[in-house]
Amino acid sequence: MLNLQAHRLTPVTWQCSPHADERPDSNDISLLVVHGISLPEGEFGGPYINDLFLGCLDCEAHPNFAILEGLRVSAHCLIRRNGEIIQYVDFNRRAWHAGVSSWQGRERCNDYSIGIELEGTDSTPYTKLQYEALAEVTRVLQQHYPAITNERIVGHEDIAPGRKTDPGPAFDWQTYRALISETAHK
């Protein structure tokens, strides 16, 4: 069972990303953004996502990584295919996950959102373990940051349309929302 202490989930793996800073208002946490990521594209389980978020990705390790040279990006958490959760940024801090973004007319979503990455692609179905872990994380976040209502949970594609497509059509919002509802009643 997950808990939140001092803006960190327990028990989960903690890796401190340098790609974060202070929020303009640490009390304004009101959006949850679901992302999808794989490095290289379509390959799962390797060290590269972790390396990217920690700022130590060897951009010569794969031909497709050249475009990532100098990129400074993170997320609050990553959920691997097996449901393992890794946290990189305390929730009261700003992770650099959304980029140029806007939700309901408000720009700079990093300022007020929490970003959760799922290991996957737009076209590869996410796993049952990932949905279960994401629902549990969501429940804990909603308890501690009540402005994150079910209506304020979105995909990266929703806050950066035309620029981002994740978590993509492979993400089953109906399953996820049913699990959130189920989890809330436990």
CSV table of N, CA, C and O in Angstrom, one decimal, residues 26-144:
chain,number,residue,atom,x,y,z
A,26,SER,N,3.9,26.4,-4.4
A,26,SER,CA,3.9,25.0,-4.1
A,26,SER,C,2.6,24.5,-3.5
A,26,SER,O,2.4,23.3,-3.4
A,27,ASN,N,1.6,25.4,-3.3
A,27,ASN,CA,0.3,25.0,-2.8
A,27,ASN,C,-0.6,24.8,-4.0
A,27,ASN,O,-1.8,24.3,-3.8
A,28,ASP,N,-0.2,25.1,-5.2
A,28,ASP,CA,-1.0,25.1,-6.4
A,28,ASP,C,-0.7,23.8,-7.2
A,28,ASP,O,0.1,23.9,-8.2
A,29,ILE,N,-1.2,22.7,-6.7
A,29,ILE,CA,-1.0,21.4,-7.4
A,29,ILE,C,-2.4,20.9,-7.8
A,29,ILE,O,-3.1,20.5,-6.9
A,30,SER,N,-2.7,21.1,-9.1
A,30,SER,CA,-4.1,20.9,-9.4
A,30,SER,C,-4.4,20.2,-10.7
A,30,SER,O,-5.5,20.2,-11.3
A,31,LEU,N,-3.3,19.5,-11.3
A,31,LEU,CA,-3.5,18.7,-12.5
A,31,LEU,C,-2.6,17.5,-12.5
A,31,LEU,O,-1.4,17.6,-12.0
A,32,LEU,N,-3.1,16.4,-13.0
A,32,LEU,CA,-2.3,15.2,-13.1
A,32,LEU,C,-2.2,14.9,-14.6
A,32,LEU,O,-3.2,14.8,-15.3
A,33,VAL,N,-0.9,14.8,-15.1
A,33,VAL,CA,-0.7,14.5,-16.5
A,33,VAL,C,-0.1,13.1,-16.7
A,33,VAL,O,0.9,12.8,-16.1
A,34,VAL,N,-0.8,12.3,-17.5
A,34,VAL,CA,-0.3,11.0,-17.8
A,34,VAL,C,0.5,11.0,-19.1
A,34,VAL,O,0.0,11.6,-20.1
A,35,HIS,N,1.7,10.4,-19.1
A,35,HIS,CA,2.6,10.4,-20.3
A,35,HIS,C,2.9,8.9,-20.6
A,35,HIS,O,2.7,8.0,-19.8
A,36,GLY,N,3.4,8.8,-21.8
A,36,GLY,CA,4.0,7.5,-22.2
A,36,GLY,C,5.4,7.7,-22.8
A,36,GLY,O,5.6,8.7,-23.4
A,37,ILE,N,6.3,6.8,-22.4
A,37,ILE,CA,7.7,6.9,-22.9
A,37,ILE,C,8.3,5.6,-23.0
A,37,ILE,O,8.0,4.6,-22.3
A,38,SER,N,9.2,5.4,-24.0
A,38,SER,CA,10.1,4.3,-24.2
A,38,SER,C,11.4,4.8,-24.8
A,38,SER,O,11.3,5.7,-25.7
A,39,LEU,N,12.5,4.2,-24.4
A,39,LEU,CA,13.8,4.5,-25.0
A,39,LEU,C,14.6,3.2,-25.1
A,39,LEU,O,14.8,2.6,-24.1
A,40,PRO,N,15.0,2.9,-26.4
A,40,PRO,CA,14.6,3.5,-27.6
A,40,PRO,C,13.1,3.2,-27.8
A,40,PRO,O,12.5,2.3,-27.1
A,41,GLU,N,12.5,3.9,-28.8
A,41,GLU,CA,11.0,3.7,-29.0
A,41,GLU,C,10.7,2.3,-29.2
A,41,GLU,O,11.3,1.5,-30.0
A,42,GLY,N,9.7,1.8,-28.4
A,42,GLY,CA,9.2,0.5,-28.4
A,42,GLY,C,10.0,-0.6,-27.7
A,42,GLY,O,9.6,-1.7,-27.7
A,43,GLU,N,11.1,-0.2,-27.0
A,43,GLU,CA,11.9,-1.1,-26.2
A,43,GLU,C,11.6,-0.8,-24.8
A,43,GLU,O,11.6,0.4,-24.4
A,44,PHE,N,11.5,-1.9,-24.0
A,44,PHE,CA,11.1,-1.7,-22.6
A,44,PHE,C,12.1,-2.4,-21.7
A,44,PHE,O,12.8,-3.3,-22.0
A,45,GLY,N,12.2,-1.8,-20.5
A,45,GLY,CA,13.0,-2.5,-19.4
A,45,GLY,C,14.5,-2.1,-19.3
A,45,GLY,O,15.1,-2.5,-18.4
A,46,GLY,N,15.0,-1.3,-20.2
A,46,GLY,CA,16.4,-0.9,-20.1
A,46,GLY,C,16.6,0.3,-19.2
A,46,GLY,O,15.7,0.8,-18.6
A,47,PRO,N,17.8,0.7,-19.1
A,47,PRO,CA,18.2,1.8,-18.2
A,47,PRO,C,18.0,3.2,-18.8
A,47,PRO,O,18.2,4.2,-18.1
A,48,TYR,N,17.6,3.4,-20.0
A,48,TYR,CA,17.7,4.6,-20.7
A,48,TYR,C,16.7,5.7,-20.2
A,48,TYR,O,17.0,6.9,-20.2
A,49,ILE,N,15.5,5.3,-19.9
A,49,ILE,CA,14.5,6.3,-19.3
A,49,ILE,C,15.1,6.9,-18.0
A,49,ILE,O,15.1,8.1,-17.8
A,50,ASN,N,15.5,6.0,-17.2
A,50,ASN,CA,16.1,6.4,-15.9
A,50,ASN,C,17.3,7.4,-16.2
A,50,ASN,O,17.4,8.4,-15.6
A,51,ASP,N,18.2,7.0,-17.1
A,51,ASP,CA,19.3,7.8,-17.4
A,51,ASP,C,18.9,9.2,-17.9
A,51,ASP,O,19.5,10.2,-17.6
A,52,LEU,N,17.9,9.2,-18.8
A,52,LEU,CA,17.4,10.5,-19.3
A,52,LEU,C,16.9,11.4,-18.2
A,52,LEU,O,17.3,12.6,-18.1
A,53,PHE,N,16.1,10.9,-17.3
A,53,PHE,CA,15.6,11.7,-16.2
A,53,PHE,C,16.7,12.1,-15.2
A,53,PHE,O,16.5,13.1,-14.5
A,54,LEU,N,17.7,11.3,-15.1
A,54,LEU,CA,18.8,11.7,-14.2
A,54,LEU,C,19.9,12.5,-14.8
A,54,LEU,O,20.9,12.9,-14.2
A,55,GLY,N,19.8,12.8,-16.1
A,55,GLY,CA,20.7,13.7,-16.8
A,55,GLY,C,22.0,13.0,-17.2
A,55,GLY,O,23.0,13.7,-17.4
A,56,CYS,N,22.0,11.7,-17.3
A,56,CYS,CA,23.2,11.0,-17.6
A,56,CYS,C,23.1,10.0,-18.8
A,56,CYS,O,23.8,9.0,-18.9
A,57,LEU,N,22.1,10.3,-19.7
A,57,LEU,CA,21.9,9.4,-20.9
A,57,LEU,C,23.1,9.6,-21.8
A,57,LEU,O,23.5,10.7,-22.2
A,58,ASP,N,23.7,8.4,-22.2
A,58,ASP,CA,24.7,8.4,-23.2
A,58,ASP,C,24.0,8.5,-24.6
A,58,ASP,O,23.5,7.5,-25.1
A,59,CYS,N,24.1,9.6,-25.2
A,59,CYS,CA,23.4,9.9,-26.4
A,59,CYS,C,24.0,9.1,-27.6
A,59,CYS,O,23.5,9.1,-28.7
A,60,GLU,N,25.1,8.5,-27.4
A,60,GLU,CA,25.8,7.7,-28.4
A,60,GLU,C,25.4,6.2,-28.3
A,60,GLU,O,25.8,5.4,-29.1
A,61,ALA,N,24.6,5.8,-27.3
A,61,ALA,CA,24.2,4.4,-27.0
A,61,ALA,C,23.3,3.9,-28.0
A,61,ALA,O,23.2,2.7,-28.2
A,62,HIS,N,22.6,4.8,-28.7
A,62,HIS,CA,21.6,4.3,-29.7
A,62,HIS,C,21.5,5.5,-30.8
A,62,HIS,O,21.4,6.6,-30.4
A,63,PRO,N,21.4,5.1,-32.1
A,63,PRO,CA,21.3,6.2,-33.1
A,63,PRO,C,20.2,7.2,-32.9
A,63,PRO,O,20.3,8.4,-33.2
A,64,ASN,N,19.0,6.7,-32.3
A,64,ASN,CA,17.9,7.6,-32.1
A,64,ASN,C,18.1,8.6,-31.0
A,64,ASN,O,17.2,9.5,-30.8
A,65,PHE,N,19.1,8.4,-30.2
A,65,PHE,CA,19.3,9.3,-29.0
A,65,PHE,C,20.0,10.6,-29.3
A,65,PHE,O,20.0,11.5,-28.5
A,66,ALA,N,20.5,10.7,-30.5
A,66,ALA,CA,21.2,12.0,-30.9
A,66,ALA,C,20.3,13.2,-30.7
A,66,ALA,O,20.8,14.3,-30.2
A,67,ILE,N,19.0,13.1,-30.9
A,67,ILE,CA,18.1,14.2,-30.8
A,67,ILE,C,17.9,14.6,-29.3
A,67,ILE,O,17.3,15.6,-29.0
A,68,LEU,N,18.3,13.7,-28.4
A,68,LEU,CA,18.1,13.9,-27.0
A,68,LEU,C,19.3,14.7,-26.3
A,68,LEU,O,19.2,15.0,-25.2
A,69,GLU,N,20.3,14.9,-27.1
A,69,GLU,CA,21.5,15.5,-26.6
A,69,GLU,C,21.2,16.9,-26.0
A,69,GLU,O,20.5,17.7,-26.6
A,70,GLY,N,21.5,17.1,-24.7
A,70,GLY,CA,21.3,18.3,-24.0
A,70,GLY,C,19.9,18.5,-23.5
A,70,GLY,O,19.6,19.5,-22.8
A,71,LEU,N,19.0,17.5,-23.7
A,71,LEU,CA,17.6,17.6,-23.3
A,71,LEU,C,17.6,17.5,-21.7
A,71,LEU,O,18.2,16.6,-21.2
A,72,ARG,N,16.9,18.4,-21.1
A,72,ARG,CA,16.7,18.4,-19.6
A,72,ARG,C,15.2,18.1,-19.3
A,72,ARG,O,14.4,19.1,-19.4
A,73,VAL,N,14.9,16.9,-19.0
A,73,VAL,CA,13.5,16.5,-18.8
A,73,VAL,C,13.4,15.6,-17.6
A,73,VAL,O,14.4,14.9,-17.3
A,74,SER,N,12.3,15.6,-17.0
A,74,SER,CA,12.0,14.6,-15.9
A,74,SER,C,10.5,14.4,-15.8
A,74,SER,O,9.7,15.0,-16.5
A,75,ALA,N,10.2,13.6,-14.8
A,75,ALA,CA,8.8,13.4,-14.4
A,75,ALA,C,8.8,13.2,-12.9
A,75,ALA,O,9.8,12.9,-12.3
A,76,HIS,N,7.6,13.3,-12.3
A,76,HIS,CA,7.6,13.0,-10.9
A,76,HIS,C,7.8,11.5,-10.7
A,76,HIS,O,8.5,11.1,-9.8
A,77,CYS,N,7.1,10.7,-11.5
A,77,CYS,CA,7.3,9.3,-11.4
A,77,CYS,C,7.2,8.6,-12.8
A,77,CYS,O,6.7,9.1,-13.7
A,78,LEU,N,7.8,7.4,-12.8
A,78,LEU,CA,7.8,6.5,-13.9
A,78,LEU,C,7.1,5.2,-13.4
A,78,LEU,O,7.5,4.7,-12.3
A,79,ILE,N,6.2,4.6,-14.2
A,79,ILE,CA,5.7,3.3,-13.8
A,79,ILE,C,6.1,2.4,-14.9
A,79,ILE,O,5.7,2.5,-16.1
A,80,ARG,N,6.9,1.4,-14.6
A,80,ARG,CA,7.5,0.4,-15.5
A,80,ARG,C,6.4,-0.6,-15.9
A,80,ARG,O,5.3,-0.6,-15.3
A,81,ARG,N,6.7,-1.4,-16.9
A,81,ARG,CA,5.7,-2.4,-17.4
A,81,ARG,C,5.3,-3.4,-16.4
A,81,ARG,O,4.1,-3.8,-16.4
A,82,ASN,N,6.2,-3.6,-15.4
A,82,ASN,CA,5.8,-4.6,-14.3
A,82,ASN,C,5.2,-3.9,-13.1
A,82,ASN,O,5.0,-4.6,-12.1
A,83,GLY,N,4.8,-2.7,-13.3
A,83,GLY,CA,4.2,-1.9,-12.2
A,83,GLY,C,5.1,-1.3,-11.2
A,83,GLY,O,4.6,-0.6,-10.3
A,84,GLU,N,6.4,-1.5,-11.4
A,84,GLU,CA,7.4,-0.8,-10.5
A,84,GLU,C,7.3,0.7,-10.6
A,84,GLU,O,7.2,1.2,-11.7
A,85,ILE,N,7.3,1.4,-9.5
A,85,ILE,CA,7.2,2.9,-9.5
A,85,ILE,C,8.5,3.4,-9.1
A,85,ILE,O,9.1,3.0,-8.0
A,86,ILE,N,9.0,4.4,-9.8
A,86,ILE,CA,10.3,5.1,-9.5
A,86,ILE,C,9.9,6.6,-9.4
A,86,ILE,O,9.2,7.1,-10.3
A,87,GLN,N,10.2,7.2,-8.3
A,87,GLN,CA,9.9,8.7,-8.2
A,87,GLN,C,11.2,9.4,-8.3
A,87,GLN,O,12.3,9.1,-7.8
A,88,TYR,N,11.2,10.5,-9.1
A,88,TYR,CA,12.3,11.3,-9.4
A,88,TYR,C,12.3,12.7,-8.8
A,88,TYR,O,13.3,13.4,-8.7
A,89,VAL,N,11.1,13.3,-8.6
A,89,VAL,CA,10.9,14.6,-8.1
A,89,VAL,C,9.9,14.7,-7.0
A,89,VAL,O,8.8,14.0,-7.2
A,90,ASP,N,10.1,15.3,-5.9
A,90,ASP,CA,9.1,15.5,-4.9
A,90,ASP,C,7.9,16.2,-5.5
A,90,ASP,O,8.1,17.1,-6.3
A,91,PHE,N,6.7,15.8,-5.1
A,91,PHE,CA,5.5,16.4,-5.7
A,91,PHE,C,5.3,17.9,-5.5
A,91,PHE,O,4.6,18.5,-6.3
A,92,ASN,N,5.9,18.4,-4.5
A,92,ASN,CA,5.7,19.8,-4.2
A,92,ASN,C,6.7,20.7,-5.1
A,92,ASN,O,6.7,21.9,-5.1
A,93,ARG,N,7.6,20.0,-5.8
A,93,ARG,CA,8.5,20.7,-6.7
A,93,ARG,C,8.0,20.5,-8.2
A,93,ARG,O,7.2,19.7,-8.5
A,94,ARG,N,8.6,21.3,-9.1
A,94,ARG,CA,8.2,21.3,-10.5
A,94,ARG,C,9.1,20.4,-11.3
A,94,ARG,O,10.3,20.7,-11.4
A,95,ALA,N,8.5,19.3,-11.8
A,95,ALA,CA,9.3,18.4,-12.7
A,95,ALA,C,9.1,19.0,-14.1
A,95,ALA,O,8.1,19.6,-14.4
A,96,TRP,N,10.1,18.7,-14.9
A,96,TRP,CA,10.1,19.3,-16.3
A,96,TRP,C,9.6,18.2,-17.3
A,96,TRP,O,10.3,17.6,-18.0
A,97,HIS,N,8.2,18.0,-17.3
A,97,HIS,CA,7.6,16.9,-18.0
A,97,HIS,C,6.7,17.4,-19.2
A,97,HIS,O,6.5,16.7,-20.1
A,98,ALA,N,6.1,18.6,-19.0
A,98,ALA,CA,5.0,19.0,-19.9
A,98,ALA,C,5.5,19.8,-21.1
A,98,ALA,O,4.9,19.8,-22.2
A,99,GLY,N,6.6,20.5,-21.0
A,99,GLY,CA,7.1,21.4,-22.0
A,99,GLY,C,6.1,22.5,-22.3
A,99,GLY,O,5.3,22.9,-21.4
A,100,VAL,N,6.0,23.0,-23.5
A,100,VAL,CA,5.1,24.1,-23.9
A,100,VAL,C,3.7,23.4,-23.8
A,100,VAL,O,3.4,22.4,-24.5
A,101,SER,N,2.8,24.0,-22.9
A,101,SER,CA,1.6,23.3,-22.6
A,101,SER,C,0.5,24.3,-22.1
A,101,SER,O,0.9,25.4,-21.6
A,102,SER,N,-0.7,23.9,-22.2
A,102,SER,CA,-1.8,24.7,-21.7
A,102,SER,C,-3.0,23.8,-21.4
A,102,SER,O,-3.3,22.8,-22.1
A,103,TRP,N,-3.7,24.1,-20.3
A,103,TRP,CA,-4.9,23.4,-20.0
A,103,TRP,C,-6.0,24.4,-19.5
A,103,TRP,O,-5.7,25.2,-18.7
A,104,GLN,N,-7.1,24.3,-20.2
A,104,GLN,CA,-8.2,25.2,-19.9
A,104,GLN,C,-7.8,26.7,-19.9
A,104,GLN,O,-8.2,27.4,-19.0
A,105,GLY,N,-7.0,27.0,-20.9
A,105,GLY,CA,-6.5,28.4,-21.0
A,105,GLY,C,-5.4,28.8,-20.1
A,105,GLY,O,-4.9,30.0,-20.2
A,106,ARG,N,-4.9,28.0,-19.3
A,106,ARG,CA,-3.8,28.3,-18.4
A,106,ARG,C,-2.5,27.6,-19.0
A,106,ARG,O,-2.5,26.4,-19.1
A,107,GLU,N,-1.5,28.4,-19.2
A,107,GLU,CA,-0.3,27.9,-19.8
A,107,GLU,C,0.7,27.4,-18.7
A,107,GLU,O,0.4,27.5,-17.5
A,108,ARG,N,1.8,26.8,-19.1
A,108,ARG,CA,2.9,26.4,-18.2
A,108,ARG,C,2.4,25.3,-17.2
A,108,ARG,O,2.5,25.5,-16.0
A,109,CYS,N,1.9,24.2,-17.8
A,109,CYS,CA,1.3,23.2,-16.9
A,109,CYS,C,2.3,22.6,-15.9
A,109,CYS,O,1.9,22.2,-14.8
A,110,ASN,N,3.6,22.7,-16.2
A,110,ASN,CA,4.6,22.2,-15.2
A,110,ASN,C,4.4,22.9,-13.9
A,110,ASN,O,4.7,22.3,-12.8
A,111,ASP,N,4.0,24.2,-13.9
A,111,ASP,CA,3.9,25.0,-12.7
A,111,ASP,C,2.9,24.4,-11.7
A,111,ASP,O,3.1,24.6,-10.5
A,112,TYR,N,1.9,23.7,-12.2
A,112,TYR,CA,0.8,23.3,-11.3
A,112,TYR,C,0.4,21.8,-11.5
A,112,TYR,O,-0.6,21.4,-10.9
A,113,SER,N,1.2,21.1,-12.2
A,113,SER,CA,0.8,19.7,-12.4
A,113,SER,C,1.8,18.7,-11.9
A,113,SER,O,3.0,19.0,-11.6
A,114,ILE,N,1.4,17.5,-11.8
A,114,ILE,CA,2.2,16.3,-11.5
A,114,ILE,C,2.3,15.5,-12.8
A,114,ILE,O,1.2,15.2,-13.4
A,115,GLY,N,3.5,15.0,-13.1
A,115,GLY,CA,3.6,14.2,-14.4
A,115,GLY,C,4.0,12.8,-14.0
A,115,GLY,O,5.0,12.6,-13.3
A,116,ILE,N,3.2,11.9,-14.5
A,116,ILE,CA,3.5,10.4,-14.3
A,116,ILE,C,3.7,9.8,-15.7
A,116,ILE,O,2.9,9.9,-16.6
A,117,GLU,N,4.9,9.2,-15.9
A,117,GLU,CA,5.2,8.6,-17.1
A,117,GLU,C,4.9,7.1,-17.0
A,117,GLU,O,5.3,6.4,-16.0
A,118,LEU,N,4.3,6.5,-18.0
A,118,LEU,CA,4.1,5.1,-18.1
A,118,LEU,C,5.1,4.5,-19.2
A,118,LEU,O,5.2,5.1,-20.3
A,119,GLU,N,5.8,3.5,-18.9
A,119,GLU,CA,6.7,2.9,-19.9
A,119,GLU,C,5.8,2.3,-21.0
A,119,GLU,O,5.1,1.3,-20.7
A,120,GLY,N,5.9,2.8,-22.2
A,120,GLY,CA,5.0,2.3,-23.2
A,120,GLY,C,5.1,3.2,-24.5
A,120,GLY,O,6.0,4.0,-24.6
A,121,THR,N,4.3,2.9,-25.4
A,121,THR,CA,4.2,3.7,-26.7
A,121,THR,C,2.7,4.0,-26.9
A,121,THR,O,1.8,3.4,-26.3
A,122,ASP,N,2.5,4.9,-27.9
A,122,ASP,CA,1.1,5.3,-28.2
A,122,ASP,C,0.3,4.1,-28.7
A,122,ASP,O,-0.9,4.1,-28.7
A,123,SER,N,1.0,3.1,-29.3
A,123,SER,CA,0.3,2.0,-30.0
A,123,SER,C,0.5,0.6,-29.3
A,123,SER,O,-0.1,-0.4,-29.7
A,124,THR,N,1.2,0.6,-28.2
A,124,THR,CA,1.4,-0.7,-27.4
A,124,THR,C,0.5,-0.7,-26.2
A,124,THR,O,0.7,0.2,-25.4
A,125,PRO,N,-0.4,-1.6,-26.0
A,125,PRO,CA,-1.2,-1.6,-24.9
A,125,PRO,C,-0.4,-1.6,-23.6
A,125,PRO,O,0.6,-2.3,-23.4
A,126,TYR,N,-0.8,-0.8,-22.6
A,126,TYR,CA,-0.2,-0.7,-21.3
A,126,TYR,C,-0.6,-1.9,-20.5
A,126,TYR,O,-1.6,-2.6,-20.9
A,127,THR,N,0.1,-2.3,-19.5
A,127,THR,CA,-0.1,-3.5,-18.8
A,127,THR,C,-1.1,-3.3,-17.6
A,127,THR,O,-1.3,-2.2,-17.1
A,128,LYS,N,-1.7,-4.4,-17.2
A,128,LYS,CA,-2.7,-4.4,-16.1
A,128,LYS,C,-1.9,-3.9,-14.8
A,128,LYS,O,-2.5,-3.1,-14.1
A,129,LEU,N,-0.7,-4.3,-14.7
A,129,LEU,CA,0.1,-3.8,-13.5
A,129,LEU,C,0.3,-2.3,-13.5
A,129,LEU,O,0.3,-1.7,-12.5
A,130,GLN,N,0.5,-1.8,-14.7
A,130,GLN,CA,0.7,-0.3,-14.8
A,130,GLN,C,-0.6,0.4,-14.5
A,130,GLN,O,-0.6,1.4,-13.7
A,131,TYR,N,-1.8,-0.1,-15.0
A,131,TYR,CA,-3.0,0.6,-14.6
A,131,TYR,C,-3.3,0.5,-13.1
A,131,TYR,O,-3.7,1.5,-12.5
A,132,GLU,N,-3.0,-0.6,-12.5
A,132,GLU,CA,-3.2,-0.8,-11.1
A,132,GLU,C,-2.3,0.2,-10.3
A,132,GLU,O,-2.8,0.8,-9.3
A,133,ALA,N,-1.0,0.2,-10.7
A,133,ALA,CA,-0.1,1.1,-10.0
A,133,ALA,C,-0.5,2.6,-10.2
A,133,ALA,O,-0.5,3.4,-9.2
A,134,LEU,N,-0.9,3.0,-11.4
A,134,LEU,CA,-1.3,4.3,-11.7
A,134,LEU,C,-2.6,4.7,-10.9
A,134,LEU,O,-2.6,5.8,-10.3
A,135,ALA,N,-3.5,3.8,-10.8
A,135,ALA,CA,-4.7,4.1,-10.0
A,135,ALA,C,-4.4,4.3,-8.5
A,135,ALA,O,-4.9,5.2,-7.9
A,136,GLU,N,-3.4,3.5,-8.0
A,136,GLU,CA,-3.1,3.6,-6.6
A,136,GLU,C,-2.3,4.9,-6.4
A,136,GLU,O,-2.6,5.6,-5.4
A,137,VAL,N,-1.4,5.3,-7.2
A,137,VAL,CA,-0.7,6.6,-7.1
A,137,VAL,C,-1.7,7.7,-7.2
A,137,VAL,O,-1.7,8.6,-6.4
A,138,THR,N,-2.7,7.6,-8.1
A,138,THR,CA,-3.7,8.6,-8.3
A,138,THR,C,-4.5,8.8,-7.0
A,138,THR,O,-4.7,9.9,-6.5
A,139,ARG,N,-4.9,7.7,-6.4
A,139,ARG,CA,-5.7,7.8,-5.1
A,139,ARG,C,-4.9,8.5,-4.1
A,139,ARG,O,-5.4,9.4,-3.4
A,140,VAL,N,-3.6,8.2,-3.9
A,140,VAL,CA,-2.8,8.8,-2.9
A,140,VAL,C,-2.6,10.3,-3.2
A,140,VAL,O,-2.8,11.2,-2.3
A,141,LEU,N,-2.4,10.6,-4.5
A,141,LEU,CA,-2.2,12.0,-4.9
A,141,LEU,C,-3.5,12.8,-4.6
A,141,LEU,O,-3.5,14.0,-4.1
A,142,GLN,N,-4.7,12.3,-5.0
A,142,GLN,CA,-5.9,13.0,-4.8
A,142,GLN,C,-6.2,13.2,-3.3
A,142,GLN,O,-6.8,14.2,-3.0
A,143,GLN,N,-5.8,12.3,-2.4
A,143,GLN,CA,-6.0,12.5,-1.0
A,143,GLN,C,-5.1,13.7,-0.5
A,143,GLN,O,-5.6,14.4,0.4
A,144,HIS,N,-3.9,13.8,-1.0
A,144,HIS,CA,-3.0,14.8,-0.5
A,144,HIS,C,-3.1,16.1,-1.3
A,144,HIS,O,-2.7,17.2,-0.7
